[in-house]
């Protein structure tokens, strides 16, 4: 498959791979030079501009890069995946679920919200004790708390789901 | 001079101290826990000794093991660095009793300054201005309520034995007092073993100004000007500079004099820092004294040309300070940025991983103090500080420019760091014009979640998409070596269709 | 100020210049040959442009391509760095005629100083002392013989258009003259296109002392003290320091005055260096003037606190020098060591390879100027200078100590470098007491072949054998990744038995 | 095979590999800790001393290392190889041959010695033009010139044998 969709800052761009050192983006062909410095660090040139790129993370099609030290993230899908995702979305009647996860292992000290309560983006939801500090975990989305999966004074693993927000 | 100095610390500060020993022709001995078997500080020291498990109590905080080791290897002096045992009066006393020189103040001076409330009383008696508040620990919520009504809201609750922001809470009205008091006590108890908390009037939007002083055992006291450390997140300093962009010469003279008076009050010798809060009228209030070398000492070294660690070692040996006050001039403007293993996108929680690629910045006016190397593993056991970048420029504008370049040049792969966050700070108007207060980060940065980086990106979306797609293209052609990193499953799936 | 500066160079100096542009908010444009496609300097510049093939004539020396490029990308100034076209009067004239500002002196000044013989005449007329010898090129061996008898042996034969030791031969008696004359002419012809050679009295065991000057277009001249560069191998500087350990204040005043007179004699503007030989009585003689930024400029920047590149750019734009002579004080002692891709065990011949691991030194007082990075390929096309390490200490002893530590911390895998050799130099009595002359390396180092390193090893044979055997042991257990290095066949054989 | 011989500065040491983190050297057992930082750079601890080691080169059993930045070289042989070498040496009546090789590609400008002439350690033998410089190649041994394999004004490759000395 040579067709991909790269979504950056909520805008989707259509990529088609060409042969050799070129790709087509939104119908426009561009050529490049690329050097793989060591598997994580790439140097890339478009025209007269040269970029140092460090790969930060990638999982589930979400890719983040430091481009000349500045943070970018994108969602990458093949056209097959895109169609699949579209179908999933339709079948789930477009309800948007967000899971708030524990960013590190620790002890749940206090839960500040209850099931069914409304929560705003950036609002505090859990106080987690870790590293001898009380860390406030904030909601990464606005919505209604659908489920609480932890309880006070119990330990949590890194990555464990704390809340589900709908 | 000393024959052998035992450096009881890890990371960048241990390396800074070991280098100073090597420069002075003194043997250096490092210590390590099971989490630091081959950390950089163990490799550059002349010798290195195992202390115990990764938990600080088993290693870097284990007084009896450290004293036993020092005796066994015949170290004639101990340097504690900062953090860990550096301000622990019991430790210093144990060192003194073992007949070993402690490179730092006497245990007596540390005790006088160790309790924030005792220190406040001492300052009152020595005409150093302090923030209105209590000088004794608060026993109960009722007592706290009465005091707060006396000095008026907002107030700040602080752990008596505290530091580093632990056990510190702001309370803006009586409704918030109970939760704040309980939370501060809990944190204080956990972090310092004592739940004692005291209360201070909260100075709104203050600047954190601190004065570096140094004193020898012959009664000579010098100051090395001020530092401004108002760029703080949860009371942890992030970026420091010297001199402060907000001080005039008159205030500088007053505040450095107050700092020297504070040091004299506790009969101090060694390098030390007197921290003040300064309000918008340039009125300043004593906050606390740090009786040790400070993380941010490089900015002072850069603007003064003085090597503080060398002075510390010479002073501990009984020598006099090597310079007079009149000789010191401010050579330029210096900024330090702390590169932490933490994720600005994830509540600044600590990150861990193996550093698979490490490109240090370099060039004129750039100083690097680092504790890591290619191949280093960064765990969650200790402070997440990886590297301090410091720059010296002829003026503040040049220094900021140099720091921007240094941060762009610094590339780390294998672990998430706060470098992007540091670069974001350096672009903010309040930082650029020097008007920032200690509330700057909370007010400016936190509300940006989760879109905080977008304003900072300088590529158009199409350009960025093109870069992403070329990397994908490359990956399609040449399979990645996935050994050293994880989470590549999806990426691989994409490409294997 | 300039909008865009085209940096016509590569390696560490291109990076130094690009950083200066970034600091000053000026756009920087880099150039590259096919051997430098992704070299570090192309990555940190705002834009980079392909010039041509790896041969310098096709790229970094190709005047017409460079002028065409500068016009096309609308660069309003060109910085040449050192080497390549930096002292090429034809190039400078072409830049001037294209209406672009050359960041350097006028082509007229360069012409006046470009011919060594013409420069000598100019110095005679301006009361700058010169070494006895000819001021015009020698036509024939017969003429050379007559002149040598006149000034007396030993003599030094030098290419008129030369530099960097090429076309330079010592002749100690009349028997050696013919071979020396022919060899010098041959080398001069090959290196500079002209076989012109002149003759000078050879000052025995002299020191190489040079003075950094700077002049603007408003007739202001300043000196930034001297550098001593007597640690030379085949007339290539290896280690430089500032100030010179051998100068007294009286000589410093005389030699800096002579340097300023030399600069005035050619109506100079820009940074420049006047090189002198100094004999054991501290009598000094003009050697040549370098009408460009010098490789070793960092030591002067470190002891003076002045940014020479920033001054160069400002001066080229028409600004005045930013400081007065009286403001300058010597802030400490600085040493620079040049890390070359060359093999001290193999006649110092250039080495090449891919840098698979690169650990830079860091810490207080350490400045790094480098052209390489992890993953860089170092070829044989250009100067083998990889990195300049410079240190600043309060005094010479501290500076030497800092340099020793920096050299120990600097680890490079994948290419042979001269780091061990640099460390060897720093341990020699003649270096430590500052008495070394330009013959130091030839007299002290060369006779040590091939056992020169043994005296320097600080492990016992048994300890070293133990280290080798443990690495062998490790290899036996875990097969190496041999992809990036070669020559492992025998090692593998050993282990596969 | 667990027996090796490491020759450093003309002294031979007998190594026997033990199990785990120990080796026996000249009959004395030592234990160590080793970290392979990235395949070329190792950290190694004996007792309280920690060394940073960079592998520089290895070929034909000759291994060179930078140990804390200081240069060391050793010759490493298994006992089998050692015995083979001994046999070779005896059969060749202990005549020691040395080959002087060109350290880089270039043009032979001048040959300063003739066949049969005596040459001393460090004496100049060939002038090689490379990098626009005249490079003097010195003899790495004393002896008699047995053979000259290059001629003036002809190019040579890197590693080509210039002279054989007996």
PDB file of C-alpha atoms in Angstrom, chain D:
ATOM      1  CA  UNK D   1      39.881 -23.524  25.047  1.00  0.00           C
ATOM      2  CA  UNK D   2      40.275 -21.580  28.228  1.00  0.00           C
ATOM      3  CA  UNK D   3      43.994 -20.797  28.144  1.00  0.00           C
ATOM      4  CA  UNK D   4      45.317 -17.614  26.600  1.00  0.00           C
ATOM      5  CA  UNK D   5      48.552 -15.659  26.590  1.00  0.00           C
ATOM      6  CA  UNK D   6      48.546 -11.888  26.685  1.00  0.00           C
ATOM      7  CA  UNK D   7      51.856 -10.204  25.886  1.00  0.00           C
ATOM      8  CA  UNK D   8      52.221  -6.589  27.006  1.00  0.00           C
ATOM      9  CA  UNK D   9      55.471  -4.662  26.854  1.00  0.00           C
ATOM     10  CA  UNK D  10      57.294  -7.896  25.966  1.00  0.00           C
ATOM     11  CA  UNK D  11      56.067  -9.678  29.063  1.00  0.00           C
ATOM     12  CA  UNK D  12      53.791 -12.666  28.672  1.00  0.00           C
ATOM     13  CA  UNK D  13      50.920 -13.353  31.053  1.00  0.00           C
ATOM     14  CA  UNK D  14      48.969 -16.547  31.320  1.00  0.00           C
ATOM     15  CA  UNK D  15      45.207 -16.191  31.423  1.00  0.00           C
ATOM     16  CA  UNK D  16      42.745 -18.905  32.321  1.00  0.00           C
ATOM     17  CA  UNK D  17      39.046 -18.252  32.086  1.00  0.00           C
ATOM     18  CA  UNK D  18      36.978 -19.220  35.056  1.00  0.00           C
ATOM     19  CA  UNK D  19      33.246 -19.333  35.247  1.00  0.00           C
ATOM     20  CA  UNK D  20      31.243 -16.238  36.187  1.00  0.00           C
ATOM     21  CA  UNK D  21      32.875 -12.891  36.758  1.00  0.00           C
ATOM     22  CA  UNK D  22      36.416 -14.085  37.269  1.00  0.00           C
ATOM     23  CA  UNK D  23      39.597 -14.871  35.387  1.00  0.00           C
ATOM     24  CA  UNK D  24      42.890 -16.282  36.594  1.00  0.00           C
ATOM     25  CA  UNK D  25      45.982 -14.349  35.635  1.00  0.00           C
ATOM     26  CA  UNK D  26      49.442 -15.844  36.259  1.00  0.00           C
ATOM     27  CA  UNK D  27      47.782 -18.202  38.703  1.00  0.00           C
ATOM     28  CA  UNK D  28      46.012 -15.457  40.640  1.00  0.00           C
ATOM     29  CA  UNK D  29      42.234 -15.312  40.537  1.00  0.00           C
ATOM     30  CA  UNK D  30      40.592 -11.931  40.089  1.00  0.00           C
ATOM     31  CA  UNK D  31      36.950 -10.968  39.995  1.00  0.00           C
ATOM     32  CA  UNK D  32      35.504  -8.085  38.064  1.00  0.00           C
ATOM     33  CA  UNK D  33      32.352  -6.265  37.028  1.00  0.00           C
ATOM     34  CA  UNK D  34      31.916  -5.317  33.389  1.00  0.00           C
ATOM     35  CA  UNK D  35      29.437  -3.119  31.520  1.00  0.00           C
ATOM     36  CA  UNK D  36      29.349  -3.088  27.736  1.00  0.00           C
ATOM     37  CA  UNK D  37      28.201   0.473  27.104  1.00  0.00           C
ATOM     38  CA  UNK D  38      27.777   0.183  23.357  1.00  0.00           C
ATOM     39  CA  UNK D  39      30.038  -2.405  21.799  1.00  0.00           C
ATOM     40  CA  UNK D  40      33.137  -0.204  21.631  1.00  0.00           C
ATOM     41  CA  UNK D  41      33.109   1.398  25.009  1.00  0.00           C
ATOM     42  CA  UNK D  42      33.293  -0.712  28.143  1.00  0.00           C
ATOM     43  CA  UNK D  43      33.314   0.087  31.809  1.00  0.00           C
ATOM     44  CA  UNK D  44      35.205  -2.354  33.953  1.00  0.00           C
ATOM     45  CA  UNK D  45      35.753  -2.528  37.686  1.00  0.00           C
ATOM     46  CA  UNK D  46      38.444  -4.400  39.613  1.00  0.00           C
ATOM     47  CA  UNK D  47      38.050  -3.831  43.314  1.00  0.00           C
ATOM     48  CA  UNK D  48      37.597  -0.095  43.767  1.00  0.00           C
ATOM     49  CA  UNK D  49      39.068   0.968  40.446  1.00  0.00           C
ATOM     50  CA  UNK D  50      36.783   1.624  37.510  1.00  0.00           C
ATOM     51  CA  UNK D  51      38.117   1.934  33.976  1.00  0.00           C
ATOM     52  CA  UNK D  52      36.593   3.382  30.828  1.00  0.00           C
ATOM     53  CA  UNK D  53      37.901   1.358  27.936  1.00  0.00           C
ATOM     54  CA  UNK D  54      37.652   2.134  24.223  1.00  0.00           C
ATOM     55  CA  UNK D  55      38.646  -0.502  21.755  1.00  0.00           C
ATOM     56  CA  UNK D  56      40.962   1.080  19.179  1.00  0.00           C
ATOM     57  CA  UNK D  57      41.988  -1.724  16.875  1.00  0.00           C
ATOM     58  CA  UNK D  58      42.501  -5.431  16.629  1.00  0.00           C
ATOM     59  CA  UNK D  59      44.082  -7.473  13.879  1.00  0.00           C
ATOM     60  CA  UNK D  60      46.208 -10.618  13.836  1.00  0.00           C
ATOM     61  CA  UNK D  61      45.918 -11.000  17.580  1.00  0.00           C
ATOM     62  CA  UNK D  62      47.249  -7.500  18.176  1.00  0.00           C
ATOM     63  CA  UNK D  63      44.748  -5.582  20.248  1.00  0.00           C
ATOM     64  CA  UNK D  64      44.969  -1.931  21.207  1.00  0.00           C
ATOM     65  CA  UNK D  65      42.829  -0.206  23.793  1.00  0.00           C
ATOM     66  CA  UNK D  66      42.497   3.225  25.299  1.00  0.00           C
ATOM     67  CA  UNK D  67      42.202   2.594  29.028  1.00  0.00           C
ATOM     68  CA  UNK D  68      41.042   5.778  30.724  1.00  0.00           C
ATOM     69  CA  UNK D  69      42.329   7.502  27.603  1.00  0.00           C
ATOM     70  CA  UNK D  70      45.826   5.992  27.729  1.00  0.00           C
ATOM     71  CA  UNK D  71      47.064   3.798  24.927  1.00  0.00           C
ATOM     72  CA  UNK D  72      47.890   0.122  25.537  1.00  0.00           C
ATOM     73  CA  UNK D  73      48.554  -2.669  23.117  1.00  0.00           C
ATOM     74  CA  UNK D  74      48.834  -6.381  23.620  1.00  0.00           C
ATOM     75  CA  UNK D  75      49.318  -9.525  21.623  1.00  0.00           C
ATOM     76  CA  UNK D  76      46.786 -12.216  22.400  1.00  0.00           C
ATOM     77  CA  UNK D  77      47.242 -15.898  21.579  1.00  0.00           C
ATOM     78  CA  UNK D  78      45.452 -19.072  22.521  1.00  0.00           C
ATOM     79  CA  UNK D  79      47.815 -21.844  23.645  1.00  0.00           C
ATOM     80  CA  UNK D  80      47.199 -23.589  20.329  1.00  0.00           C
ATOM     81  CA  UNK D  81      48.247 -20.531  18.385  1.00  0.00           C
ATOM     82  CA  UNK D  82      51.215 -20.055  20.621  1.00  0.00           C
ATOM     83  CA  UNK D  83      52.486 -23.534  19.901  1.00  0.00           C
ATOM     84  CA  UNK D  84      51.937 -23.039  16.160  1.00  0.00           C
ATOM     85  CA  UNK D  85      53.840 -19.751  16.241  1.00  0.00           C
ATOM     86  CA  UNK D  86      56.720 -21.411  18.078  1.00  0.00           C
ATOM     87  CA  UNK D  87      56.970 -24.089  15.400  1.00  0.00           C
ATOM     88  CA  UNK D  88      56.938 -21.465  12.634  1.00  0.00           C
ATOM     89  CA  UNK D  89      59.635 -19.514  14.383  1.00  0.00           C
ATOM     90  CA  UNK D  90      61.901 -22.566  14.733  1.00  0.00           C
ATOM     91  CA  UNK D  91      61.436 -23.572  11.109  1.00  0.00           C
ATOM     92  CA  UNK D  92      62.396 -20.087   9.950  1.00  0.00           C
ATOM     93  CA  UNK D  93      65.605 -20.187  11.992  1.00  0.00           C
ATOM     94  CA  UNK D  94      64.518 -17.225  13.951  1.00  0.00           C
ATOM     95  CA  UNK D  95      65.059 -14.718  11.174  1.00  0.00           C
ATOM     96  CA  UNK D  96      62.969 -11.704  11.966  1.00  0.00           C
ATOM     97  CA  UNK D  97      61.283 -10.037   9.024  1.00  0.00           C
ATOM     98  CA  UNK D  98      59.752  -6.620   9.121  1.00  0.00           C
ATOM     99  CA  UNK D  99      57.668  -5.040   6.403  1.00  0.00           C
ATOM    100  CA  UNK D 100      57.474  -1.285   6.108  1.00  0.00           C
ATOM    101  CA  UNK D 101      54.052  -0.415   4.715  1.00  0.00           C
ATOM    102  CA  UNK D 102      52.588   2.724   3.271  1.00  0.00           C
ATOM    103  CA  UNK D 103      50.324   4.301   5.872  1.00  0.00           C
ATOM    104  CA  UNK D 104      48.189   6.034   3.259  1.00  0.00           C
ATOM    105  CA  UNK D 105      47.650   6.283  -0.468  1.00  0.00           C
ATOM    106  CA  UNK D 106      50.104   8.614  -2.205  1.00  0.00           C
ATOM    107  CA  UNK D 107      52.887   9.045  -4.706  1.00  0.00           C
ATOM    108  CA  UNK D 108      56.411   7.791  -4.005  1.00  0.00           C
ATOM    109  CA  UNK D 109      58.547  10.863  -4.493  1.00  0.00           C
ATOM    110  CA  UNK D 110      61.934   9.603  -3.415  1.00  0.00           C
ATOM    111  CA  UNK D 111      63.459   6.370  -2.158  1.00  0.00           C
ATOM    112  CA  UNK D 112      66.301   7.114   0.204  1.00  0.00           C
ATOM    113  CA  UNK D 113      67.766   3.613   0.606  1.00  0.00           C
ATOM    114  CA  UNK D 114      68.946   0.874  -1.749  1.00  0.00           C
ATOM    115  CA  UNK D 115      68.657  -2.887  -1.498  1.00  0.00           C
ATOM    116  CA  UNK D 116      71.226  -4.391   0.827  1.00  0.00           C
ATOM    117  CA  UNK D 117      71.781  -1.126   2.668  1.00  0.00           C
ATOM    118  CA  UNK D 118      71.642  -0.998   6.470  1.00  0.00           C
ATOM    119  CA  UNK D 119      68.823   0.988   8.047  1.00  0.00           C
ATOM    120  CA  UNK D 120      68.285   2.070  11.638  1.00  0.00           C
ATOM    121  CA  UNK D 121      65.089   2.285  13.660  1.00  0.00           C
ATOM    122  CA  UNK D 122      63.461   5.629  12.906  1.00  0.00           C
ATOM    123  CA  UNK D 123      65.632   6.386   9.895  1.00  0.00           C
ATOM    124  CA  UNK D 124      63.901   7.878   6.855  1.00  0.00           C
ATOM    125  CA  UNK D 125      63.343   5.437   4.010  1.00  0.00           C
ATOM    126  CA  UNK D 126      60.799   6.915   1.617  1.00  0.00           C
ATOM    127  CA  UNK D 127      59.327  10.308   0.851  1.00  0.00           C
ATOM    128  CA  UNK D 128      55.666   9.955   0.033  1.00  0.00           C
ATOM    129  CA  UNK D 129      53.579  12.762  -1.382  1.00  0.00           C
ATOM    130  CA  UNK D 130      50.050  12.826  -0.038  1.00  0.00           C
ATOM    131  CA  UNK D 131      47.686  15.593   1.018  1.00  0.00           C
ATOM    132  CA  UNK D 132      49.993  17.993  -0.889  1.00  0.00           C
ATOM    133  CA  UNK D 133      52.681  17.401   1.759  1.00  0.00           C
ATOM    134  CA  UNK D 134      55.895  15.488   1.541  1.00  0.00           C
ATOM    135  CA  UNK D 135      55.623  12.778   4.196  1.00  0.00           C
ATOM    136  CA  UNK D 136      58.759  11.048   5.402  1.00  0.00           C
ATOM    137  CA  UNK D 137      58.198   7.337   6.064  1.00  0.00           C
ATOM    138  CA  UNK D 138      60.530   6.067   8.756  1.00  0.00           C
ATOM    139  CA  UNK D 139      61.695   2.556   9.388  1.00  0.00           C
ATOM    140  CA  UNK D 140      59.948   0.790  12.216  1.00  0.00           C
ATOM    141  CA  UNK D 141      62.919  -1.508  12.772  1.00  0.00           C
ATOM    142  CA  UNK D 142      66.706  -1.784  12.351  1.00  0.00           C
ATOM    143  CA  UNK D 143      68.256  -4.228   9.854  1.00  0.00           C
ATOM    144  CA  UNK D 144      69.256  -4.789   6.261  1.00  0.00           C
ATOM    145  CA  UNK D 145      66.977  -3.804   3.368  1.00  0.00           C
ATOM    146  CA  UNK D 146      66.084  -7.096   1.746  1.00  0.00           C
ATOM    147  CA  UNK D 147      63.683  -5.930  -0.911  1.00  0.00           C
ATOM    148  CA  UNK D 148      62.247  -2.694  -2.281  1.00  0.00           C
ATOM    149  CA  UNK D 149      58.764  -3.122  -3.730  1.00  0.00           C
ATOM    150  CA  UNK D 150      57.987   0.363  -5.036  1.00  0.00           C
ATOM    151  CA  UNK D 151      59.627   2.812  -7.400  1.00  0.00           C
ATOM    152  CA  UNK D 152      59.867   6.570  -7.567  1.00  0.00           C
ATOM    153  CA  UNK D 153      57.066   8.578  -9.170  1.00  0.00           C
ATOM    154  CA  UNK D 154      54.643   5.703  -8.902  1.00  0.00           C
ATOM    155  CA  UNK D 155      51.490   5.684  -6.809  1.00  0.00           C
ATOM    156  CA  UNK D 156      51.013   3.348  -3.840  1.00  0.00           C
ATOM    157  CA  UNK D 157      47.897   2.151  -2.062  1.00  0.00           C
ATOM    158  CA  UNK D 158      47.375   2.360   1.659  1.00  0.00           C
ATOM    159  CA  UNK D 159      48.925  -0.686   3.319  1.00  0.00           C
ATOM    160  CA  UNK D 160      51.143  -1.565   0.346  1.00  0.00           C
ATOM    161  CA  UNK D 161      54.541  -2.967   1.339  1.00  0.00           C
ATOM    162  CA  UNK D 162      57.312  -0.485   0.595  1.00  0.00           C
ATOM    163  CA  UNK D 163      60.361  -2.346   1.964  1.00  0.00           C
ATOM    164  CA  UNK D 164      61.222  -5.617   3.603  1.00  0.00           C
ATOM    165  CA  UNK D 165      63.860  -5.477   6.306  1.00  0.00           C
ATOM    166  CA  UNK D 166      65.631  -8.513   7.688  1.00  0.00           C
TER     167      UNK D 166
END
